[in-house]
Amino acid sequence: MSKRFIQADFPLYEGTKVPHLRISEGDTASCVLLPGDPGRVDLIGQLFDEYSIISSNREFKVGTGAYKGNPVSVCSTGIGGPSTEIAVLELLRLKAKCLLRIGGTGAIQEGIECGDMIINTGSVRLGGSTGHYARPEFPAVANHYVVQALIEACEELGCRYHLGIGATTSSFYHGQGRTVGPYNYSSDIIDEMKSLGVLNLEMESETLLTIASVMGAYAGTLLVVHANRITNQWLVDYEEAQMKLCQVALHAVTKLIARGVVQ
Ligand SMILES: O=P(O)(O)O[C@H]1O[C@H](CO)[C@@H](O)[C@H]1O
Ligand SMILES: O=c1cc[nH]c(=O)[nH]1
C-alpha cells in the first residue's frame, strides 16, 4: 500500500484547499457570514441574487454569491470553540477580511424577548478555546465599524435590538446553568453573568472575536434570541427569526462594503 504525505503544519489538499473547509483562495468573498448551523447556510441563499454551495465537509458548509451586487460568502462553524477556531483560521488563510457571526442565543435579562436581535460588543471568554491565543485578561471585542453597521441595519429594518456584552461557554447544558442531574456544579452562571449586566449566553463569539482581533481582521456578532433563560421560554417557530437575522446581517454587509471597510 502506498502512503502519500503533505506537510502537517497547515495541510493543503490538492495543493490549494484548506483541509476542513475544502476550498481555495479566491473561492470566497472577503466578507463571510458565520452561522453555527449548516442549515442556515442553505436558508440564507434565498436572499441572495445568486448563490451556490461550494463545499460541505463535516460541520462546515460553504456558500457564496452576490447580495445586491456585493460578493458575500457564508460558512458554518459548527457548535463551539474548537470547530469555530478551525473555520476562522482557514477563512483568514484564504484572505477573508471581515467575519460576522450570525447565530442564536439565550438571553439572561428579563426585558429581552425571543426573536429580538442582540449585537454583542464583546464576549466574556468562558469557552476555553482562546486560551491558546491570548491570556484570560485579553478582551474579546467586536470591531467598531461592524458594530456600527449592525446597529444601523437593525434600525433601518425595524428590528428590536439590544447592544452589550455576551458570554461564550463551551457547554450548552450544564455550562449554561441547565439542570442535568442531581448535582449543581455550575448552576450560578446565569446569576453571576446577569448581575454583571451580560445580555446573553452562546457558544462561538468569544472564539471569533478574539482570533479575528489578534489576526488583524474585522469581526462582529449578530444574534437572534432563541430563548430567554429568565422567563424560561424557548422559541419553537424559529425560522422567521432566523430569516430576519440573515436579512439584517446582509444589510449590514452592504454598508461595510459601501464604506470601503471591506471589498
Ligand atoms: O444558532 P447557532 O449559530 O448554532 O448558535 C447557537 O446554537 C447552538 C446551540 O443550540 C450553539 O452553537 C449556539 O451558540
Ligand atoms: O440557550 C441558548 C440558546 C441558543 N444558543 C445557546 O447557546 N443557548
PDB file of C-alpha atoms in Angstrom, residues 1-6 13-14:
ATOM      1  CA  MET A   1       0.000   0.000   0.000  1.00  0.00           C
ATOM      2  CA  SER A   2       1.439   3.389  -0.952  1.00  0.00           C
ATOM      3  CA  LYS A   3       1.475   6.215   1.571  1.00  0.00           C
ATOM      4  CA  ARG A   4       1.296   9.817   0.397  1.00  0.00           C
ATOM      5  CA  PHE A   5       2.066  12.787   2.656  1.00  0.00           C
ATOM      6  CA  ILE A   6       1.631  16.539   2.661  1.00  0.00           C
ATOM      7  CA  TYR A  13      -5.461  19.340  -0.200  1.00  0.00           C
ATOM      8  CA  GLU A  14      -4.787  19.225  -3.935  1.00  0.00           C
TER       9      GLU A  14
END
